[in-house]
Amino acid sequence: SAARVPFLHNLGPLSPEERERLLAPDRQTQAMKVGIVRAIPATVALDALAGELPGERETSFAGGLLESLSGGDFIWTAGFASPGAGALRLNLSRLEPSHASVYVYSTGGEVHGPYRAAEIGESFWTNTVFDSSIYVEVRFKLGEGERVHLEVTELLHIEHPEFAPPAEPDVRLSELRDDYPCFTQVPCVPSSEFSPTALADRSKAIGQMIYVEGGSSWVCSGGLLNDQDANTVTPWFLTANHCIGNQAAANTLEIFWDYKRSTCSGAAPSRSSVPRQLGSQLMTTSSHKGGLDVSLLRLNSTPPGSRWYLGWNAQTDLPNTANVRLYRLHHPAGEPMHYQRQVSLGTLQGASPGYVYSRVMYAASAGGSSGSPIFTFDSTGGAQVVGSLSGANADTEEDLKKYCEYDKYLKRDSSFHSSFSLLAPYIASVPSQPQACVQSSTTICLVNNRFSVRVGYNTGDGPKTMTAIKYTPNSGLFWFVGDDNIEILLKMIDACSFNQRFWVFVGGTTNVEVTVNVTDTKNGTVKTYVNPLQTDFKTITDTSAFATCP
């Protein structure tokens, strides 16, 4: 439909203010910025009851093209252009009806979807399309009294010389490209340095991350971790807090797997051709401001393709141990996967506790490497994670650019040993079979005690848990200041006899960050809803929440 869409909404080139925002470094995050969020024109608003849809075969409708097909099926398509972008994503919300399907695609043939109402919820960032224009398509059929609805609220304009080269050259943007003479692509590592077979295996655990936070998009690295129980495989994903430190950002995560060259002299693969996946749950995190810098995610789905889950070692106290060889696989500057070797330095006078400090011995890292696991490797083939990249220490900013002067270029990783108390409840706990909800001061059990509900909040000083009050068998109240100041009201409805779903409704009187987690304890299905910090709480009416009847 792309060639026939009459409404390719052109947002125009970035304004001077937008370009400044794209180019401005962010010292607070240390992650690599690759794009900014732009608003979608308000004229694009798909919303109509069954009887309000035009009967023509093709017609302009709600800012797009509406096609009426045989059998009562409809297709609605709208396009958006952001000149200069190397890639784009769309933010969608509130899809109706529940059986509708949404796709995004480019004129070059890249297609992603279908996305469903339960997945889209109140805010959903689509897969990245590597083009300067993107199309959204809704396929639906309406019964009597049903409504079609979709909000397309924001567009992510991605433009970076390494991650998504601009469609048109930009002199100032090209200045962000550094010369990395000491970087080593994975296929270029000599066998005398690291076993090629072992390197190929470990590379299957490393993902390149792109996510949205604070009106911008960022790139980091991370890796899959093993459960302690060898009989279970849970998609635990280790990265840094300064990459993803809240659930709102975790919801936007897209991971690119196997983004690496096949040979040392070969070309980089197209990012649109490698396996990828969307979404994650933030299980635990520790603020890097005055503390550790680690986050553990649980990916929303099993990673595609053949994966490797890294082992770990919580016993080795590397912050106090010197001369241990360490290895890293990562995505510096958004490039294909690279290799690096370091050696631990042990205790450093005046250094922050809980971190592994190491000197670079072979190859280098840069923006985009943040969050990547660092691991040991022995002659028997054992590799164990002992930390995750927080940043670099150098005398001056100019020293940070001297990647090859290893005597000045020190790396700082959050110690796995020091952060294990945060991680252990997840990766070191043997999972049990689903069981009935257990009510507590922070958890309520609804709908015959089948659903477990917890609500977290963050006023800007780290995540905490609200106190819960079960009000009726199907509803609860939550507060964090006092029980005379209710912040959140949540109720659930058993609508299995109506649309084969359990519904979730949530209202709030707050503008702090709120994370609502509802778990179906019968099968472990989890729904998470997030209200961003300094945003008035938006009422949630999710009538497609749990397709887990009966």
Short mmCIF file of C-alpha atoms in Angstrom, two decimals, residues 243-505:
data_model
loop_
_atom_site.label_atom_id
_atom_site.label_comp_id
_atom_site.label_asym_id
_atom_site.label_seq_id
_atom_site.Cartn_x
_atom_site.Cartn_y
_atom_site.Cartn_z
CA CYS A 243 21.78 2.31 30.27
CA ILE A 244 18.39 1.11 31.59
CA GLY A 245 17.45 2.03 35.15
CA ASN A 246 13.64 2.17 35.06
CA GLN A 247 10.75 0.13 33.67
CA ALA A 248 9.66 2.85 31.22
CA ALA A 249 13.00 2.52 29.40
CA ALA A 250 12.96 -1.29 29.70
CA ASN A 251 9.62 -1.36 27.86
CA THR A 252 11.20 0.35 24.84
CA LEU A 253 14.18 -2.01 24.53
CA GLU A 254 15.02 -3.52 21.15
CA ILE A 255 17.96 -5.97 21.03
CA PHE A 256 19.94 -6.78 17.89
CA TRP A 257 21.60 -10.22 18.02
CA ASP A 258 24.55 -11.52 15.98
CA TYR A 259 25.43 -8.08 14.65
CA LYS A 260 29.01 -8.90 13.70
CA ARG A 261 31.14 -9.37 10.61
CA SER A 262 31.42 -12.92 9.29
CA THR A 263 35.07 -12.45 8.27
CA CYS A 264 37.78 -9.98 9.21
CA SER A 265 37.72 -8.28 5.82
CA GLY A 266 34.01 -8.76 5.21
CA ALA A 267 31.37 -6.06 5.20
CA ALA A 268 29.16 -5.41 8.20
CA PRO A 269 25.75 -7.09 7.95
CA SER A 270 22.64 -5.00 7.51
CA ARG A 271 20.97 -4.40 10.86
CA SER A 272 17.61 -5.05 9.22
CA SER A 273 18.78 -8.62 8.47
CA VAL A 274 19.92 -9.78 11.93
CA PRO A 275 17.61 -11.37 14.57
CA ARG A 276 16.06 -8.98 17.08
CA GLN A 277 13.41 -8.77 19.77
CA LEU A 278 11.37 -6.22 21.73
CA GLY A 279 10.63 -5.50 25.37
CA SER A 280 11.85 -6.46 28.83
CA GLN A 281 11.01 -6.36 32.52
CA LEU A 282 13.40 -4.56 34.88
CA MET A 283 13.89 -7.05 37.71
CA THR A 284 16.42 -5.13 39.81
CA THR A 285 18.76 -2.17 39.49
CA SER A 286 21.21 -0.13 41.56
CA SER A 287 21.76 3.56 40.87
CA HIS A 288 25.25 4.34 39.65
CA LYS A 289 25.15 7.72 41.45
CA GLY A 290 27.10 6.90 44.57
CA GLY A 291 26.56 3.17 44.21
CA LEU A 292 26.90 0.28 41.80
CA ASP A 293 25.89 0.53 38.15
CA VAL A 294 24.04 -2.67 37.26
CA SER A 295 20.60 -3.68 35.97
CA LEU A 296 19.10 -7.12 35.45
CA LEU A 297 16.36 -7.47 32.83
CA ARG A 298 14.12 -10.37 31.97
CA LEU A 299 13.44 -10.30 28.23
CA ASN A 300 9.77 -10.55 27.24
CA SER A 301 10.37 -13.51 24.94
CA THR A 302 12.88 -16.24 24.24
CA PRO A 303 15.77 -14.77 22.21
CA PRO A 304 15.63 -15.76 18.53
CA GLY A 305 18.15 -18.09 16.93
CA SER A 306 20.91 -20.02 18.65
CA ARG A 307 21.97 -18.31 21.91
CA TRP A 308 24.65 -18.82 24.55
CA TYR A 309 23.95 -18.08 28.22
CA LEU A 310 27.03 -16.89 30.09
CA GLY A 311 28.06 -18.47 33.36
CA TRP A 312 28.91 -16.28 36.35
CA ASN A 313 31.04 -16.25 39.47
CA ALA A 314 29.84 -14.46 42.60
CA GLN A 315 32.71 -15.72 44.77
CA THR A 316 35.70 -14.11 43.07
CA ASP A 317 36.33 -10.77 44.80
CA LEU A 318 37.95 -9.02 41.85
CA PRO A 319 37.76 -5.51 43.37
CA ASN A 320 40.55 -6.74 45.67
CA THR A 321 42.32 -9.08 43.23
CA ALA A 322 45.04 -8.05 40.80
CA ASN A 323 46.45 -9.56 37.60
CA VAL A 324 43.38 -11.56 36.52
CA ARG A 325 42.90 -11.72 32.75
CA LEU A 326 39.48 -10.40 31.69
CA TYR A 327 37.66 -10.41 28.35
CA ARG A 328 34.82 -8.40 26.83
CA LEU A 329 32.53 -8.61 23.79
CA HIS A 330 30.69 -5.36 23.06
CA HIS A 331 29.39 -2.86 20.47
CA PRO A 332 31.55 0.30 20.70
CA ALA A 333 30.10 3.33 18.90
CA GLY A 334 27.23 1.16 17.67
CA GLU A 335 29.59 -0.86 15.47
CA PRO A 336 29.48 -4.62 14.83
CA MET A 337 30.70 -6.74 17.75
CA HIS A 338 34.25 -6.15 19.02
CA TYR A 339 36.66 -7.96 21.34
CA GLN A 340 38.75 -6.59 24.21
CA ARG A 341 41.21 -7.98 26.80
CA GLN A 342 42.07 -6.37 30.14
CA VAL A 343 43.86 -7.21 33.39
CA SER A 344 42.45 -6.46 36.85
CA LEU A 345 44.32 -3.96 39.02
CA GLY A 346 42.95 -4.90 42.45
CA THR A 347 42.48 -2.27 45.15
CA LEU A 348 43.11 1.31 44.02
CA GLN A 349 43.59 4.08 46.56
CA GLY A 350 40.60 6.44 46.61
CA ALA A 351 38.58 4.37 44.12
CA SER A 352 34.87 3.74 44.58
CA PRO A 353 34.22 0.37 46.27
CA GLY A 354 32.34 -2.38 44.50
CA TYR A 355 33.98 -1.88 41.11
CA VAL A 356 36.53 -3.89 39.17
CA TYR A 357 39.28 -1.62 37.85
CA SER A 358 41.34 -2.95 34.97
CA ARG A 359 43.97 -1.83 32.51
CA VAL A 360 43.29 -2.33 28.81
CA MET A 361 45.80 -4.75 27.29
CA TYR A 362 44.32 -5.53 23.89
CA ALA A 363 41.84 -3.49 21.80
CA ALA A 364 39.53 -0.76 23.13
CA SER A 365 35.93 0.25 23.88
CA ALA A 366 33.83 3.40 23.50
CA GLY A 367 30.28 4.76 23.70
CA GLY A 368 27.86 1.90 23.05
CA SER A 369 30.05 -0.56 24.99
CA SER A 370 28.36 0.39 28.29
CA GLY A 371 26.73 -2.51 30.12
CA SER A 372 28.71 -5.22 28.36
CA PRO A 373 29.69 -8.18 30.61
CA ILE A 374 33.33 -8.78 31.42
CA PHE A 375 34.32 -12.41 31.98
CA THR A 376 37.19 -14.73 32.82
CA PHE A 377 38.20 -17.65 30.60
CA ASP A 378 40.24 -20.72 31.46
CA SER A 379 41.98 -23.51 29.58
CA THR A 380 39.04 -25.88 30.13
CA GLY A 381 36.72 -23.57 28.21
CA GLY A 382 34.95 -22.12 31.24
CA ALA A 383 33.85 -18.49 31.00
CA GLN A 384 32.33 -16.70 33.97
CA VAL A 385 30.95 -13.16 34.19
CA VAL A 386 32.63 -11.12 36.95
CA GLY A 387 31.30 -7.62 36.12
CA SER A 388 29.57 -5.28 33.69
CA LEU A 389 30.95 -2.10 32.12
CA SER A 390 30.18 1.14 33.92
CA GLY A 391 32.70 3.52 32.34
CA ALA A 392 36.29 4.59 31.94
CA ASN A 393 38.67 6.47 34.19
CA ALA A 394 41.25 8.86 32.79
CA ASP A 395 43.03 12.02 33.89
CA THR A 396 41.25 14.23 31.33
CA GLU A 397 38.63 13.96 28.61
CA GLU A 398 41.45 14.11 26.08
CA ASP A 399 42.92 10.96 27.63
CA LEU A 400 39.64 9.15 26.94
CA LYS A 401 40.23 9.74 23.23
CA LYS A 402 43.69 8.14 23.38
CA TYR A 403 42.35 4.63 23.13
CA CYS A 404 45.74 3.13 22.32
CA GLU A 405 47.57 4.68 25.26
CA TYR A 406 46.66 1.85 27.58
CA ASP A 407 48.68 3.20 30.51
CA LYS A 408 46.13 6.04 30.75
CA TYR A 409 43.00 4.15 29.75
CA LEU A 410 41.48 2.29 32.70
CA LYS A 411 38.11 0.52 32.67
CA ARG A 412 35.60 0.38 35.51
CA ASP A 413 33.10 -2.50 35.78
CA SER A 414 30.44 -3.06 38.43
CA SER A 415 31.67 -6.12 40.33
CA PHE A 416 29.42 -9.18 40.03
CA HIS A 417 30.60 -10.15 43.51
CA SER A 418 29.46 -6.81 44.95
CA SER A 419 26.12 -6.72 43.11
CA PHE A 420 25.23 -10.38 43.71
CA SER A 421 22.88 -9.59 46.60
CA LEU A 422 20.73 -7.70 44.06
CA LEU A 423 20.92 -10.41 41.40
CA ALA A 424 20.70 -13.56 43.53
CA PRO A 425 16.89 -13.58 44.10
CA TYR A 426 16.51 -14.02 40.34
CA ILE A 427 19.44 -15.88 38.80
CA ALA A 428 20.32 -17.95 41.87
CA SER A 429 16.81 -18.99 42.87
CA VAL A 430 15.48 -22.30 41.61
CA PRO A 431 12.12 -21.43 40.07
CA SER A 432 9.08 -23.20 41.44
CA GLN A 433 5.85 -24.18 39.77
CA PRO A 434 3.17 -21.47 39.62
CA GLN A 435 1.38 -21.22 42.94
CA ALA A 436 -1.40 -19.21 44.54
CA CYS A 437 -0.83 -15.56 45.32
CA VAL A 438 0.48 -14.75 48.80
CA GLN A 439 -0.90 -11.48 50.17
CA SER A 440 1.38 -9.08 52.08
CA SER A 441 1.78 -5.39 52.89
CA THR A 442 2.99 -4.79 49.33
CA THR A 443 1.01 -7.43 47.39
CA ILE A 444 -2.73 -7.93 46.93
CA CYS A 445 -4.42 -11.02 45.50
CA LEU A 446 -7.44 -10.49 43.22
CA VAL A 447 -10.05 -12.58 41.34
CA ASN A 448 -10.21 -15.57 43.66
CA ASN A 449 -6.56 -14.96 44.63
CA ARG A 450 -5.40 -15.84 41.15
CA PHE A 451 -3.73 -12.50 40.24
CA SER A 452 -0.85 -10.99 42.22
CA VAL A 453 -0.60 -7.18 42.07
CA ARG A 454 2.35 -5.00 43.16
CA VAL A 455 2.89 -1.30 42.48
CA GLY A 456 6.29 0.41 42.51
CA TYR A 457 7.13 4.10 42.44
CA ASN A 458 10.14 6.34 41.89
CA THR A 459 10.31 10.02 42.85
CA GLY A 460 13.78 10.34 41.31
CA ASP A 461 15.88 8.70 44.02
CA GLY A 462 15.47 5.05 43.03
CA PRO A 463 12.62 2.50 42.79
CA LYS A 464 10.54 1.62 45.88
CA THR A 465 7.35 -0.38 46.52
CA MET A 466 3.96 1.07 47.49
CA THR A 467 1.95 -0.23 50.43
CA ALA A 468 -1.11 -2.23 49.32
CA ILE A 469 -4.64 -2.40 50.72
CA LYS A 470 -7.07 -5.03 49.42
CA TYR A 471 -10.37 -3.15 49.19
CA THR A 472 -12.68 -5.72 47.61
CA PRO A 473 -12.11 -9.23 46.18
CA ASN A 474 -11.32 -7.61 42.81
CA SER A 475 -9.82 -4.22 43.71
CA GLY A 476 -7.08 -2.61 45.75
CA LEU A 477 -5.59 0.71 46.86
CA PHE A 478 -1.91 1.72 47.01
CA TRP A 479 -0.03 4.50 48.83
CA PHE A 480 3.54 5.56 49.64
CA VAL A 481 3.19 8.58 51.98
CA GLY A 482 0.33 7.46 54.23
CA ASP A 483 -2.87 5.44 54.11
CA ASP A 484 -4.84 8.71 54.16
CA ASN A 485 -3.25 9.68 50.83
CA ILE A 486 -4.18 7.01 48.27
CA GLU A 487 -2.13 7.26 45.05
CA ILE A 488 -3.40 4.33 42.95
CA LEU A 489 -6.72 2.48 42.56
CA LEU A 490 -6.67 -0.83 40.64
CA LYS A 491 -9.49 -3.21 39.82
CA MET A 492 -9.76 -6.37 37.74
CA ILE A 493 -12.77 -7.83 35.94
CA ASP A 494 -13.31 -11.44 34.95
CA ALA A 495 -14.65 -10.94 31.41
CA CYS A 496 -14.05 -14.51 30.23
CA SER A 497 -17.73 -14.90 29.36
CA PHE A 498 -17.62 -11.67 27.32
CA ASN A 499 -14.36 -11.49 25.35
CA GLN A 500 -12.25 -14.32 26.84
CA ARG A 501 -10.08 -11.87 28.77
CA PHE A 502 -9.36 -10.66 32.30
CA TRP A 503 -9.46 -6.86 32.33
CA VAL A 504 -7.23 -4.42 34.25
CA PHE A 505 -8.36 -0.88 35.10
#
